[in-house]
Every structure is written in structure tokens, then in C-alpha cells.
Amino acid sequence: MSSEITLSVPVLLPTVTQADITRVLGEYCFIRLDNGDEAFFHNGHWITGADAASHEASIMGLAQRMARAGSKSLRCFDLPVPDDSDWSWDDIVTQLARSAVTRDVRGELTVTCSENTGYGRGVHVCSDPLLSGINSNLWFPLNPAEDWHAGIERVLTINGVAQNVVRLVPLRDCAECSDFKVIYNRKICA
């Protein structure tokens, strides 16, 4: 006689608190899904969103202005649409908070690098309300002995944006400057 017992062991997901969400999203956070939907959060709370399917205007400008008014950086996430057809923004930020426990949170931004800024070699962080400067004209000087990766990593880590830079993806290269997508690990205080 054979008896088969199937044990169903529930998978326990870590409990996520509002403090966890706030720590991961930061004071100001903009999230864009790959279908174009957008959301803006302040201190981990949903403020507003834009539904791409309804052709609503982007809220990126609002998020940038709010972060700039608060003299803070805007954390930006580009994420896939969840597999669950009944997803909500709460599901997305909860998953982000859970991934922070495993330190699997990455960020992306664009930088412009130039060998001749008028004052030497430098890097400009694009579309960041704090690191781009008030008129989007802030450049960080780089040591000529540093390669782009090391210099950009130094700028982002010293300003508290990144824990480290994972890689640079070339976007555009011309005689005056080069643009890179910077993929970095977020600085998470878990």
C-alpha cells in the first residue's frame, strides 16, 4: 500500500511597512512602467499618476519640480508591468521594498561627459532635480587620470545617489561630448 502526502509549505514573504516603502522610494519618487503608465510618490505615499492608455500627460515634470522645490533628489524607477492583471501601485512599491531587503534595487540615469567643459574634464547628470543644477548647468569636475566609470561612480557615491556603478551603456558619442546610461546599485539603508 502506498500513500502519498503532498505538503504545501506556504512561502512567507517579508512583511513590508510604510517605513520600508519610504526608505526605498525616498522623499520623492517617480515610477514609469514599460507600458508608459507613471506614478509620483512623496514620502512613500502615492500623489498622482498618468495612464498611458488614456493618453494622459506625463507627470515627470511635476515630480521634478516638486523634488527641486524640496531641494531633494528624485528617485526614478523604470519597471515592467506586473504579470498580475489586477495589479496596483501598492503592489509595485511593496515589491520594490521587498527587493531592497535583498539589495536588488537598481537605478538608471543619463550623464553627459566632456573632455573640454571650458574648465577641463567633467560630467553632467541629466534630468536630476538636484544633481543637474537649478538651470540644468551643473558640471562635476573629473580627474584626467580617472576613466569615465570611476569618475561617474565617485560623483554619484559622494552625493548619496548610488552605492556603486554597475556599468555604463554608451548612448551617443560626438566630438564635443558623450552620453551614457548609468546603471547603478541604489544606496539602501536597510
Coordinates of C-alpha atoms in Angstrom, one line a residue, residues 153-162:
E153 CA 30.9 56.4 -9.7
R154 CA 32.7 58.9 -7.4
V155 CA 30.2 61.7 -8.2
L156 CA 27.2 59.5 -7.6
T157 CA 28.5 57.9 -4.4
I158 CA 29.8 61.1 -2.8
N159 CA 26.3 62.7 -3.4
G160 CA 24.5 59.8 -1.9
V161 CA 22.7 58.6 -5.0
A162 CA 24.5 55.3 -5.6

